[in-house]
PDB file of C-alpha atoms in Angstrom:
ATOM      1  CA  UNK R 141     -43.097 -30.627  42.167  1.00 30.00           C
ATOM      2  CA  UNK R 142     -40.572 -33.565  42.214  1.00 32.00           C
ATOM      3  CA  UNK R 143     -39.322 -34.673  45.907  1.00 32.00           C
ATOM      4  CA  UNK R 144     -38.343 -38.311  44.935  1.00 32.00           C
ATOM      5  CA  UNK R 145     -34.767 -39.124  46.342  1.00 35.00           C
ATOM      6  CA  UNK R 146     -32.300 -40.917  43.638  1.00 37.00           C
ATOM      7  CA  UNK R 147     -31.476 -44.205  45.051  1.00 36.00           C
ATOM      8  CA  UNK R 148     -28.753 -45.026  47.166  1.00 37.00           C
ATOM      9  CA  UNK R 149     -25.289 -46.184  45.716  1.00 38.00           C
ATOM     10  CA  UNK R 150     -25.093 -49.865  45.979  1.00 36.00           C
ATOM     11  CA  UNK R 151     -22.583 -51.748  48.127  1.00 39.00           C
ATOM     12  CA  UNK R 152     -22.065 -49.219  50.613  1.00 44.00           C
ATOM     13  CA  UNK R 153     -21.703 -49.779  54.666  1.00 47.00           C
ATOM     14  CA  UNK R 154     -24.169 -51.179  56.539  1.00 47.00           C
ATOM     15  CA  UNK R 155     -26.749 -49.780  57.938  1.00 49.00           C
ATOM     16  CA  UNK R 156     -26.025 -47.901  61.233  1.00 50.00           C
ATOM     17  CA  UNK R 157     -28.178 -49.292  64.422  1.00 53.00           C
ATOM     18  CA  UNK R 158     -28.762 -45.440  65.069  1.00 59.00           C
ATOM     19  CA  UNK R 159     -31.727 -44.161  63.734  1.00 85.00           C
ATOM     20  CA  UNK R 160     -29.051 -40.927  62.283  1.00 96.00           C
ATOM     21  CA  UNK R 161     -25.908 -41.549  60.689  1.00 97.00           C
ATOM     22  CA  UNK R 162     -22.779 -39.317  61.890  1.00 98.00           C
ATOM     23  CA  UNK R 163     -19.714 -37.972  59.713  1.00 98.00           C
ATOM     24  CA  UNK R 164     -17.036 -35.545  60.602  1.00 98.00           C
ATOM     25  CA  UNK R 165     -15.759 -33.173  58.020  1.00 98.00           C
ATOM     26  CA  UNK R 166     -11.826 -33.557  57.228  1.00 98.00           C
ATOM     27  CA  UNK R 167     -11.851 -29.829  56.815  1.00 96.00           C
ATOM     28  CA  UNK R 168     -11.324 -30.352  60.470  1.00 97.00           C
ATOM     29  CA  UNK R 169      -8.696 -32.626  60.101  1.00 98.00           C
ATOM     30  CA  UNK R 170      -6.155 -30.578  57.850  1.00 96.00           C
ATOM     31  CA  UNK R 171      -3.314 -31.679  59.904  1.00 96.00           C
ATOM     32  CA  UNK R 172      -3.871 -35.022  59.550  1.00 97.00           C
ATOM     33  CA  UNK R 173      -2.955 -37.445  56.572  1.00 97.00           C
ATOM     34  CA  UNK R 174      -6.063 -38.763  54.829  1.00 98.00           C
ATOM     35  CA  UNK R 175      -5.288 -41.944  55.593  1.00 98.00           C
ATOM     36  CA  UNK R 176      -4.600 -41.467  59.440  1.00 98.00           C
ATOM     37  CA  UNK R 177      -8.346 -39.236  59.467  1.00 98.00           C
ATOM     38  CA  UNK R 178     -10.115 -42.002  58.300  1.00 98.00           C
ATOM     39  CA  UNK R 179      -8.475 -44.355  60.664  1.00 98.00           C
ATOM     40  CA  UNK R 180      -9.712 -42.524  63.414  1.00 98.00           C
ATOM     41  CA  UNK R 181     -12.868 -41.753  62.487  1.00 98.00           C
ATOM     42  CA  UNK R 182     -13.731 -45.222  62.044  1.00 98.00           C
ATOM     43  CA  UNK R 183     -11.946 -45.889  65.588  1.00 98.00           C
ATOM     44  CA  UNK R 184     -14.151 -43.695  67.345  1.00 98.00           C
ATOM     45  CA  UNK R 185     -17.366 -44.848  65.974  1.00 98.00           C
ATOM     46  CA  UNK R 186     -18.257 -42.557  63.174  1.00 98.00           C
ATOM     47  CA  UNK R 187     -20.552 -43.703  60.234  1.00 98.00           C
ATOM     48  CA  UNK R 188     -18.867 -41.542  57.720  1.00 98.00           C
ATOM     49  CA  UNK R 189     -17.037 -38.827  56.295  1.00 98.00           C
ATOM     50  CA  UNK R 190     -17.287 -35.524  54.584  1.00 98.00           C
ATOM     51  CA  UNK R 191     -14.320 -35.556  52.397  1.00 98.00           C
ATOM     52  CA  UNK R 192     -13.194 -32.273  51.159  1.00 97.00           C
ATOM     53  CA  UNK R 193     -11.501 -32.212  48.482  1.00 97.00           C
ATOM     54  CA  UNK R 194      -8.434 -30.292  48.738  1.00 96.00           C
ATOM     55  CA  UNK R 195      -4.524 -30.401  48.783  1.00 94.00           C
ATOM     56  CA  UNK R 196      -3.843 -32.117  51.716  1.00 93.00           C
ATOM     57  CA  UNK R 197      -6.109 -34.921  51.088  1.00 95.00           C
ATOM     58  CA  UNK R 198      -7.516 -36.289  48.062  1.00 97.00           C
ATOM     59  CA  UNK R 199      -6.420 -33.184  45.652  1.00 96.00           C
ATOM     60  CA  UNK R 200      -8.587 -32.870  43.001  1.00 96.00           C
ATOM     61  CA  UNK R 201      -6.213 -31.075  40.613  1.00 95.00           C
ATOM     62  CA  UNK R 202      -3.078 -33.574  41.274  1.00 95.00           C
ATOM     63  CA  UNK R 203      -2.327 -36.062  38.765  1.00 95.00           C
ATOM     64  CA  UNK R 204      -3.735 -39.557  38.529  1.00 96.00           C
ATOM     65  CA  UNK R 205      -6.919 -38.747  40.083  1.00 97.00           C
ATOM     66  CA  UNK R 206      -8.987 -41.633  39.234  1.00 97.00           C
ATOM     67  CA  UNK R 207      -6.435 -44.230  40.781  1.00 98.00           C
ATOM     68  CA  UNK R 208      -5.660 -42.025  44.521  1.00 98.00           C
ATOM     69  CA  UNK R 209      -9.731 -42.334  44.204  1.00 98.00           C
ATOM     70  CA  UNK R 210      -9.334 -45.930  44.048  1.00 98.00           C
ATOM     71  CA  UNK R 211      -7.363 -45.955  47.295  1.00 98.00           C
ATOM     72  CA  UNK R 212      -9.493 -44.082  48.960  1.00 98.00           C
ATOM     73  CA  UNK R 213     -12.664 -45.872  47.830  1.00 98.00           C
ATOM     74  CA  UNK R 214     -10.990 -49.276  48.977  1.00 98.00           C
ATOM     75  CA  UNK R 215      -9.973 -47.231  52.215  1.00 98.00           C
ATOM     76  CA  UNK R 216     -13.222 -46.258  52.940  1.00 98.00           C
ATOM     77  CA  UNK R 217     -14.587 -49.987  52.157  1.00 98.00           C
ATOM     78  CA  UNK R 218     -12.189 -51.682  54.704  1.00 98.00           C
ATOM     79  CA  UNK R 219     -13.045 -49.207  57.456  1.00 98.00           C
ATOM     80  CA  UNK R 220     -16.701 -49.368  56.918  1.00 98.00           C
ATOM     81  CA  UNK R 221     -17.140 -45.997  56.522  1.00 98.00           C
ATOM     82  CA  UNK R 222     -19.756 -43.835  54.147  1.00 98.00           C
ATOM     83  CA  UNK R 223     -18.623 -40.283  52.565  1.00 98.00           C
ATOM     84  CA  UNK R 224     -19.965 -37.285  51.110  1.00 98.00           C
ATOM     85  CA  UNK R 225     -17.901 -34.934  48.706  1.00 98.00           C
ATOM     86  CA  UNK R 226     -17.520 -31.870  49.676  1.00 97.00           C
ATOM     87  CA  UNK R 227     -16.125 -28.846  47.841  1.00 97.00           C
ATOM     88  CA  UNK R 228     -15.401 -26.268  49.824  1.00 92.00           C
ATOM     89  CA  UNK R 229     -11.496 -25.819  50.132  1.00 91.00           C
ATOM     90  CA  UNK R 230     -10.416 -22.639  50.208  1.00 89.00           C
ATOM     91  CA  UNK R 231      -7.548 -22.541  48.233  1.00 92.00           C
ATOM     92  CA  UNK R 232      -7.304 -25.089  45.934  1.00 89.00           C
ATOM     93  CA  UNK R 233      -8.504 -23.415  42.939  1.00 83.00           C
ATOM     94  CA  UNK R 234      -6.761 -19.779  43.263  1.00 82.00           C
ATOM     95  CA  UNK R 235      -3.731 -19.359  46.288  1.00 79.00           C
ATOM     96  CA  UNK R 236      -4.731 -15.776  46.476  1.00 90.00           C
ATOM     97  CA  UNK R 237      -8.951 -15.619  46.732  1.00 87.00           C
ATOM     98  CA  UNK R 238     -10.390 -17.721  49.874  1.00 86.00           C
ATOM     99  CA  UNK R 239     -13.239 -20.084  47.647  1.00 83.00           C
ATOM    100  CA  UNK R 240     -12.186 -18.118  44.251  1.00 81.00           C
ATOM    101  CA  UNK R 241     -13.192 -18.513  41.564  1.00 95.00           C
ATOM    102  CA  UNK R 242     -16.688 -19.077  41.970  1.00 96.00           C
ATOM    103  CA  UNK R 243     -20.127 -19.866  39.634  1.00 97.00           C
ATOM    104  CA  UNK R 244     -20.530 -16.378  39.818  1.00 97.00           C
ATOM    105  CA  UNK R 245     -17.200 -14.641  38.659  1.00 96.00           C
ATOM    106  CA  UNK R 246     -17.506 -12.302  35.495  1.00 97.00           C
ATOM    107  CA  UNK R 247     -14.544 -13.959  33.818  1.00 97.00           C
ATOM    108  CA  UNK R 248     -16.394 -16.604  31.877  1.00 97.00           C
ATOM    109  CA  UNK R 249     -13.110 -18.790  31.953  1.00 97.00           C
ATOM    110  CA  UNK R 250     -12.884 -18.210  35.711  1.00 96.00           C
ATOM    111  CA  UNK R 251     -16.489 -19.748  36.142  1.00 97.00           C
ATOM    112  CA  UNK R 252     -15.451 -22.720  34.207  1.00 97.00           C
ATOM    113  CA  UNK R 253     -12.639 -23.588  36.470  1.00 96.00           C
ATOM    114  CA  UNK R 254     -15.225 -23.925  39.545  1.00 96.00           C
ATOM    115  CA  UNK R 255     -17.472 -26.018  37.120  1.00 98.00           C
ATOM    116  CA  UNK R 256     -14.379 -27.933  36.357  1.00 97.00           C
ATOM    117  CA  UNK R 257     -14.084 -29.021  39.879  1.00 97.00           C
ATOM    118  CA  UNK R 258     -17.394 -29.212  40.411  1.00 98.00           C
ATOM    119  CA  UNK R 259     -17.277 -32.061  37.226  1.00 98.00           C
ATOM    120  CA  UNK R 260     -14.482 -33.768  38.917  1.00 98.00           C
ATOM    121  CA  UNK R 261     -16.241 -34.116  42.394  1.00 98.00           C
ATOM    122  CA  UNK R 262     -19.223 -35.513  40.554  1.00 98.00           C
ATOM    123  CA  UNK R 263     -16.806 -38.240  39.045  1.00 98.00           C
ATOM    124  CA  UNK R 264     -14.825 -38.866  42.578  1.00 98.00           C
ATOM    125  CA  UNK R 265     -18.245 -39.286  44.308  1.00 98.00           C
ATOM    126  CA  UNK R 266     -19.300 -41.535  41.760  1.00 98.00           C
ATOM    127  CA  UNK R 267     -16.344 -43.908  41.920  1.00 98.00           C
ATOM    128  CA  UNK R 268     -16.693 -43.435  45.729  1.00 98.00           C
ATOM    129  CA  UNK R 269     -20.167 -44.344  46.377  1.00 97.00           C
ATOM    130  CA  UNK R 270     -20.714 -40.968  47.910  1.00 98.00           C
ATOM    131  CA  UNK R 271     -24.292 -39.896  49.416  1.00 97.00           C
ATOM    132  CA  UNK R 272     -23.988 -36.217  47.639  1.00 98.00           C
ATOM    133  CA  UNK R 273     -21.934 -33.740  46.098  1.00 98.00           C
ATOM    134  CA  UNK R 274     -21.788 -30.468  48.268  1.00 97.00           C
ATOM    135  CA  UNK R 275     -21.157 -26.956  46.264  1.00 97.00           C
ATOM    136  CA  UNK R 276     -22.028 -23.535  47.362  1.00 96.00           C
ATOM    137  CA  UNK R 277     -22.814 -20.625  44.984  1.00 97.00           C
ATOM    138  CA  UNK R 278     -20.406 -18.160  46.011  1.00 96.00           C
ATOM    139  CA  UNK R 279     -20.679 -14.424  47.071  1.00 95.00           C
ATOM    140  CA  UNK R 280     -22.112 -11.471  44.607  1.00 96.00           C
ATOM    141  CA  UNK R 281     -18.917 -10.057  42.573  1.00 96.00           C
ATOM    142  CA  UNK R 282     -18.315  -6.069  42.732  1.00 95.00           C
ATOM    143  CA  UNK R 283     -19.985  -4.580  40.229  1.00 95.00           C
ATOM    144  CA  UNK R 284     -22.606  -7.520  39.711  1.00 97.00           C
ATOM    145  CA  UNK R 285     -25.969  -7.230  40.213  1.00 97.00           C
ATOM    146  CA  UNK R 286     -28.123 -10.004  41.581  1.00 97.00           C
ATOM    147  CA  UNK R 287     -29.965 -10.567  38.484  1.00 97.00           C
ATOM    148  CA  UNK R 288     -26.887 -11.510  36.858  1.00 98.00           C
ATOM    149  CA  UNK R 289     -25.531 -13.516  39.236  1.00 98.00           C
ATOM    150  CA  UNK R 290     -28.590 -15.788  39.187  1.00 98.00           C
ATOM    151  CA  UNK R 291     -28.220 -16.389  35.462  1.00 98.00           C
ATOM    152  CA  UNK R 292     -24.273 -16.960  35.983  1.00 98.00           C
ATOM    153  CA  UNK R 293     -25.341 -19.619  38.953  1.00 98.00           C
ATOM    154  CA  UNK R 294     -28.326 -21.427  37.156  1.00 98.00           C
ATOM    155  CA  UNK R 295     -26.143 -21.550  33.471  1.00 98.00           C
ATOM    156  CA  UNK R 296     -22.617 -22.653  35.476  1.00 98.00           C
ATOM    157  CA  UNK R 297     -24.805 -25.505  37.276  1.00 98.00           C
ATOM    158  CA  UNK R 298     -26.775 -26.636  34.148  1.00 97.00           C
ATOM    159  CA  UNK R 299     -23.537 -29.013  33.366  1.00 98.00           C
ATOM    160  CA  UNK R 300     -22.538 -30.084  36.795  1.00 98.00           C
ATOM    161  CA  UNK R 301     -26.227 -31.435  37.096  1.00 98.00           C
ATOM    162  CA  UNK R 302     -26.029 -33.094  33.894  1.00 98.00           C
ATOM    163  CA  UNK R 303     -23.122 -34.927  35.064  1.00 98.00           C
ATOM    164  CA  UNK R 304     -24.459 -35.601  38.702  1.00 98.00           C
ATOM    165  CA  UNK R 305     -27.803 -37.172  36.711  1.00 98.00           C
ATOM    166  CA  UNK R 306     -25.776 -39.285  34.720  1.00 98.00           C
ATOM    167  CA  UNK R 307     -23.733 -40.454  37.340  1.00 98.00           C
ATOM    168  CA  UNK R 308     -26.952 -40.566  39.905  1.00 97.00           C
ATOM    169  CA  UNK R 309     -25.269 -38.654  42.521  1.00 98.00           C
ATOM    170  CA  UNK R 310     -27.171 -35.690  43.890  1.00 98.00           C
ATOM    171  CA  UNK R 311     -25.841 -32.597  43.950  1.00 98.00           C
ATOM    172  CA  UNK R 312     -26.323 -30.949  47.243  1.00 98.00           C
ATOM    173  CA  UNK R 313     -26.047 -27.031  47.205  1.00 98.00           C
ATOM    174  CA  UNK R 314     -25.446 -25.351  50.723  1.00 98.00           C
ATOM    175  CA  UNK R 315     -27.280 -21.984  51.522  1.00 98.00           C
ATOM    176  CA  UNK R 316     -24.067 -20.334  53.158  1.00 95.00           C
ATOM    177  CA  UNK R 317     -24.296 -17.014  54.991  1.00 95.00           C
ATOM    178  CA  UNK R 318     -23.064 -14.036  52.936  1.00 95.00           C
ATOM    179  CA  UNK R 319     -23.403 -16.059  49.364  1.00 96.00           C
ATOM    180  CA  UNK R 320     -26.083 -14.793  46.924  1.00 98.00           C
ATOM    181  CA  UNK R 321     -27.809 -18.399  47.614  1.00 98.00           C
ATOM    182  CA  UNK R 322     -27.888 -17.390  51.040  1.00 97.00           C
ATOM    183  CA  UNK R 323     -31.068 -18.845  52.556  1.00 97.00           C
ATOM    184  CA  UNK R 324     -33.442 -21.541  52.001  1.00 97.00           C
ATOM    185  CA  UNK R 325     -35.730 -19.427  50.216  1.00 97.00           C
ATOM    186  CA  UNK R 326     -32.872 -18.744  47.898  1.00 98.00           C
ATOM    187  CA  UNK R 327     -32.270 -22.332  47.377  1.00 98.00           C
ATOM    188  CA  UNK R 328     -36.110 -22.546  46.546  1.00 98.00           C
ATOM    189  CA  UNK R 329     -35.323 -20.017  44.062  1.00 98.00           C
ATOM    190  CA  UNK R 330     -32.725 -21.805  42.305  1.00 98.00           C
ATOM    191  CA  UNK R 331     -34.826 -24.764  42.455  1.00 97.00           C
ATOM    192  CA  UNK R 332     -37.579 -23.048  40.422  1.00 97.00           C
ATOM    193  CA  UNK R 333     -34.842 -21.512  38.045  1.00 97.00           C
ATOM    194  CA  UNK R 334     -33.633 -24.744  36.676  1.00 97.00           C
ATOM    195  CA  UNK R 335     -36.946 -26.265  36.876  1.00 96.00           C
ATOM    196  CA  UNK R 336     -37.238 -28.661  39.801  1.00 96.00           C
ATOM    197  CA  UNK R 337     -34.406 -31.124  38.620  1.00 96.00           C
ATOM    198  CA  UNK R 338     -34.593 -34.491  40.652  1.00 94.00           C
ATOM    199  CA  UNK R 339     -30.604 -35.008  41.377  1.00 97.00           C
ATOM    200  CA  UNK R 340     -30.470 -30.784  42.379  1.00 98.00           C
ATOM    201  CA  UNK R 341     -30.767 -31.243  46.235  1.00 98.00           C
ATOM    202  CA  UNK R 342     -29.865 -29.361  49.604  1.00 98.00           C
ATOM    203  CA  UNK R 343     -27.137 -29.254  52.310  1.00 98.00           C
ATOM    204  CA  UNK R 344     -28.827 -28.123  55.285  1.00 98.00           C
ATOM    205  CA  UNK R 345     -26.088 -26.652  57.685  1.00 98.00           C
ATOM    206  CA  UNK R 346     -27.674 -26.725  61.054  1.00 98.00           C
ATOM    207  CA  UNK R 347     -26.080 -23.640  62.565  1.00 97.00           C
ATOM    208  CA  UNK R 348     -26.603 -21.821  59.366  1.00 97.00           C
ATOM    209  CA  UNK R 349     -29.939 -22.093  60.677  1.00 97.00           C
ATOM    210  CA  UNK R 350     -29.466 -20.676  64.041  1.00 96.00           C
ATOM    211  CA  UNK R 351     -27.627 -18.026  62.756  1.00 96.00           C
ATOM    212  CA  UNK R 352     -30.041 -16.563  60.120  1.00 94.00           C
ATOM    213  CA  UNK R 353     -32.959 -18.187  59.163  1.00 96.00           C
ATOM    214  CA  UNK R 354     -36.802 -17.184  60.827  1.00 95.00           C
ATOM    215  CA  UNK R 355     -37.535 -20.587  61.475  1.00 95.00           C
ATOM    216  CA  UNK R 356     -35.970 -22.454  64.395  1.00 97.00           C
ATOM    217  CA  UNK R 357     -33.315 -25.024  63.487  1.00 98.00           C
ATOM    218  CA  UNK R 358     -35.458 -27.966  63.777  1.00 98.00           C
ATOM    219  CA  UNK R 359     -38.621 -26.371  61.842  1.00 98.00           C
ATOM    220  CA  UNK R 360     -36.025 -25.374  59.114  1.00 98.00           C
ATOM    221  CA  UNK R 361     -35.366 -29.139  59.033  1.00 98.00           C
ATOM    222  CA  UNK R 362     -38.671 -30.385  58.786  1.00 98.00           C
ATOM    223  CA  UNK R 363     -39.396 -27.494  55.979  1.00 97.00           C
ATOM    224  CA  UNK R 364     -36.519 -28.571  53.769  1.00 98.00           C
ATOM    225  CA  UNK R 365     -36.994 -32.388  54.384  1.00 97.00           C
ATOM    226  CA  UNK R 366     -37.920 -33.206  50.809  1.00 97.00           C
ATOM    227  CA  UNK R 367     -34.942 -31.807  49.464  1.00 97.00           C
ATOM    228  CA  UNK R 368     -32.329 -32.781  51.981  1.00 98.00           C
ATOM    229  CA  UNK R 369     -29.164 -34.917  50.564  1.00 98.00           C
ATOM    230  CA  UNK R 370     -26.282 -33.751  52.811  1.00 98.00           C
ATOM    231  CA  UNK R 371     -26.465 -32.324  56.119  1.00 98.00           C
ATOM    232  CA  UNK R 372     -24.005 -30.320  58.402  1.00 98.00           C
ATOM    233  CA  UNK R 373     -23.725 -29.647  61.773  1.00 98.00           C
ATOM    234  CA  UNK R 374     -21.945 -27.620  64.626  1.00 97.00           C
ATOM    235  CA  UNK R 375     -23.332 -24.994  67.324  1.00 97.00           C
ATOM    236  CA  UNK R 376     -23.846 -21.441  66.213  1.00 95.00           C
ATOM    237  CA  UNK R 377     -25.079 -18.250  67.944  1.00 96.00           C
ATOM    238  CA  UNK R 378     -28.127 -16.025  66.003  1.00 96.00           C
ATOM    239  CA  UNK R 379     -26.638 -13.457  63.901  1.00 93.00           C
ATOM    240  CA  UNK R 380     -22.933 -14.626  64.143  1.00 94.00           C
ATOM    241  CA  UNK R 381     -21.481 -17.027  61.456  1.00 92.00           C
ATOM    242  CA  UNK R 382     -18.906 -18.977  63.584  1.00 93.00           C
ATOM    243  CA  UNK R 383     -18.734 -22.430  63.504  1.00 94.00           C
ATOM    244  CA  UNK R 384     -18.440 -23.451  67.153  1.00 96.00           C
ATOM    245  CA  UNK R 385     -18.001 -26.901  69.510  1.00 96.00           C
ATOM    246  CA  UNK R 386     -21.340 -28.730  70.841  1.00 97.00           C
ATOM    247  CA  UNK R 387     -22.545 -26.472  73.934  1.00 96.00           C
ATOM    248  CA  UNK R 388     -20.862 -23.216  72.890  1.00 96.00           C
ATOM    249  CA  UNK R 389     -23.527 -22.135  71.415  1.00 96.00           C
ATOM    250  CA  UNK R 390     -27.201 -21.372  71.498  1.00 97.00           C
ATOM    251  CA  UNK R 391     -29.233 -24.668  69.634  1.00 97.00           C
ATOM    252  CA  UNK R 392     -30.870 -26.848  71.765  1.00 97.00           C
ATOM    253  CA  UNK R 393     -29.945 -30.082  70.151  1.00 97.00           C
ATOM    254  CA  UNK R 394     -31.829 -33.006  70.856  1.00 97.00           C
ATOM    255  CA  UNK R 395     -35.468 -31.283  68.900  1.00 97.00           C
ATOM    256  CA  UNK R 396     -33.673 -30.688  65.915  1.00 98.00           C
ATOM    257  CA  UNK R 397     -31.905 -34.172  65.670  1.00 98.00           C
ATOM    258  CA  UNK R 398     -35.648 -35.978  66.422  1.00 97.00           C
ATOM    259  CA  UNK R 399     -36.836 -33.858  63.684  1.00 97.00           C
ATOM    260  CA  UNK R 400     -33.901 -35.131  61.252  1.00 98.00           C
ATOM    261  CA  UNK R 401     -34.781 -38.619  62.410  1.00 97.00           C
ATOM    262  CA  UNK R 402     -38.714 -37.923  61.603  1.00 96.00           C
ATOM    263  CA  UNK R 403     -37.872 -36.989  58.251  1.00 96.00           C
ATOM    264  CA  UNK R 404     -36.374 -40.415  57.426  1.00 94.00           C
ATOM    265  CA  UNK R 405     -33.319 -38.600  56.231  1.00 96.00           C
ATOM    266  CA  UNK R 406     -30.532 -41.667  55.103  1.00 93.00           C
ATOM    267  CA  UNK R 407     -27.486 -39.603  54.145  1.00 96.00           C
ATOM    268  CA  UNK R 408     -24.478 -38.386  56.855  1.00 98.00           C
ATOM    269  CA  UNK R 409     -24.933 -35.535  59.334  1.00 98.00           C
ATOM    270  CA  UNK R 410     -21.692 -34.478  59.466  1.00 98.00           C
ATOM    271  CA  UNK R 411     -19.541 -32.539  61.961  1.00 98.00           C
ATOM    272  CA  UNK R 412     -18.099 -28.766  60.227  1.00 97.00           C
ATOM    273  CA  UNK R 413     -15.348 -27.651  62.760  1.00 96.00           C
ATOM    274  CA  UNK R 414     -13.008 -26.075  60.207  1.00 93.00           C
ATOM    275  CA  UNK R 415     -11.596 -23.914  62.503  1.00 92.00           C
ATOM    276  CA  UNK R 416     -10.637 -26.018  64.970  1.00 92.00           C
ATOM    277  CA  UNK R 417      -8.160 -28.396  62.811  1.00 90.00           C
ATOM    278  CA  UNK R 418      -5.476 -27.679  65.547  1.00 93.00           C
ATOM    279  CA  UNK R 419      -7.341 -29.494  67.994  1.00 95.00           C
ATOM    280  CA  UNK R 420      -9.319 -32.189  65.339  1.00 96.00           C
ATOM    281  CA  UNK R 421      -8.981 -35.046  66.671  1.00 97.00           C
ATOM    282  CA  UNK R 422     -10.243 -33.932  70.379  1.00 97.00           C
ATOM    283  CA  UNK R 423     -13.186 -32.410  68.727  1.00 97.00           C
ATOM    284  CA  UNK R 424     -13.865 -35.506  66.470  1.00 98.00           C
ATOM    285  CA  UNK R 425     -13.694 -37.431  69.925  1.00 98.00           C
ATOM    286  CA  UNK R 426     -16.021 -35.171  72.005  1.00 97.00           C
ATOM    287  CA  UNK R 427     -19.020 -34.755  69.271  1.00 98.00           C
ATOM    288  CA  UNK R 428     -20.003 -38.221  68.313  1.00 98.00           C
ATOM    289  CA  UNK R 429     -20.638 -39.123  72.291  1.00 97.00           C
ATOM    290  CA  UNK R 430     -22.462 -35.594  72.395  1.00 97.00           C
ATOM    291  CA  UNK R 431     -24.703 -36.524  68.980  1.00 97.00           C
ATOM    292  CA  UNK R 432     -25.397 -39.753  70.053  1.00 96.00           C
ATOM    293  CA  UNK R 433     -26.665 -38.548  73.582  1.00 96.00           C
ATOM    294  CA  UNK R 434     -28.672 -35.395  71.875  1.00 96.00           C
ATOM    295  CA  UNK R 435     -30.128 -38.289  69.059  1.00 95.00           C
ATOM    296  CA  UNK R 436     -33.403 -39.738  69.558  1.00 91.00           C
ATOM    297  CA  UNK R 437     -32.197 -43.545  70.534  1.00 80.00           C
ATOM    298  CA  UNK R 438     -34.352 -45.451  68.283  1.00 48.00           C
ATOM    299  CA  UNK R 439     -37.805 -47.228  67.905  1.00 42.00           C
ATOM    300  CA  UNK R 440     -40.669 -45.395  66.573  1.00 39.00           C
ATOM    301  CA  UNK R 441     -40.208 -41.636  65.919  1.00 37.00           C
ATOM    302  CA  UNK R 442     -43.137 -39.128  66.828  1.00 40.00           C
ATOM    303  CA  UNK R 443     -44.244 -37.506  63.388  1.00 42.00           C
ATOM    304  CA  UNK R 444     -42.975 -33.784  62.593  1.00 38.00           C
ATOM    305  CA  UNK R 445     -45.335 -30.890  63.826  1.00 39.00           C
ATOM    306  CA  UNK R 446     -46.672 -28.778  61.077  1.00 43.00           C
ATOM    307  CA  UNK R 447     -44.808 -25.696  60.004  1.00 38.00           C
ATOM    308  CA  UNK R 448     -45.563 -22.415  60.581  1.00 38.00           C
ATOM    309  CA  UNK R 449     -43.680 -19.627  59.346  1.00 38.00           C
ATOM    310  CA  UNK R 450     -43.458 -16.625  61.785  1.00 35.00           C
ATOM    311  CA  UNK R 451     -45.068 -13.726  60.369  1.00 35.00           C
ATOM    312  CA  UNK R 452     -43.426 -10.512  59.612  1.00 36.00           C
ATOM    313  CA  UNK R 453     -39.919 -11.583  60.552  1.00 38.00           C
ATOM    314  CA  UNK R 454     -36.964 -11.462  57.994  1.00 40.00           C
ATOM    315  CA  UNK R 455     -34.232 -13.497  58.088  1.00 45.00           C
ATOM    316  CA  UNK R 456     -30.975 -12.053  60.627  1.00 51.00           C
ATOM    317  CA  UNK R 457     -27.671 -10.471  59.298  1.00 58.00           C
ATOM    318  CA  UNK R 458     -25.233 -13.344  59.902  1.00 68.00           C
ATOM    319  CA  UNK R 459     -21.979 -11.497  60.702  1.00 63.00           C
ATOM    320  CA  UNK R 460     -18.503 -13.325  60.128  1.00 58.00           C
ATOM    321  CA  UNK R 461     -16.661 -14.841  57.196  1.00 50.00           C
ATOM    322  CA  UNK R 462     -17.491 -18.029  55.777  1.00 52.00           C
ATOM    323  CA  UNK R 463     -15.182 -21.189  56.572  1.00 65.00           C
TER     324      UNK R 463
END
C-alpha cells in the first residue's frame, strides 16, 4: 500500500507560522471579481484559496486559458496565497444540469466532457503551483447499476490520474453525500480498484464527516491521514447535508483541528460556504478568527489516538442537496 505524499510544488508562498494553513473557497465569494476576492483573503490573513474553476472567476472554457492562468499565478504570488484547484462548479459544463455531465453518465461523450474539464484543471493546477486538484464522482444516473457506475468512474479517472502524475499534482477525490462515492469506505474502494496510485488522494470535507460517517470527525481525520491531499471545512448537523457557518452546527472543532495538525498535513484547510456568497466577505472575515481560536496554537502536538471504528453502526443517511 502506497502512502507517499508527492512533493509540494517549489517556489510557493512561505510557510505559515500556524500549525495549520487556512483558505477560503471562491465558491463562497461568487459575487466578487476574482482579483477582489483574492485581495480580500490576503487582507484578512488567509494562507490560501480554494479556487473553483467557474465562469465568474477563472473560466476553464473561455479562450486563452493559459494566459489567464499565468495572470492569476502572478496575482497569487504577489499576495502570498497558496491555492488548491476545485472543480465543483454547478453549471460550468451544462446550464441545465447541476454538476452535469458527470464521470458516471451513460453517454461516453458526456463523460468525456467531464474528463476534459478535469484535464484542464490539472493543467491549471500545475501552472498555478497548486497543492491538489479536487473532484468528485457524481450521482448514480437513473437506470444505471452500481457496478457499471464504478467501472465508468475508474475508467474515466484513469487518464486524469495519468495527467496528474505527469504534472506532479495530486488528484484529491471528495466523498460527497448523495454521490456514488459518498464515504471514506467508497474512496478506498476506488483506490483499490485503481491499484493505489501515488497521485490519487482524498479531499476530506469535515462537515460531511459529521453528516454521514460512522466515526466522529476527529477520528475521520486520523483514519484518512495517509491519503489527505485537500481539506474542506464548515459546520454541519448529523444527517443533514447543509453547509453552515461555524457555530451554527454540531461540530466540536478543537479536537478536529488538533487531529488534523497531528497528521502533519501540509495543504490548505479551506472554508466551504457556497450558499453564503450573498454575505461572502462577512463570512470570510469571521471564519478565520474562529478557526485560529479553535486550532492548536503551535508547539508540539500530541500523537493521534488510535482509531477504533464503532461496531454495528452504519453510515447515516445525509439529507439535502449537494452544494
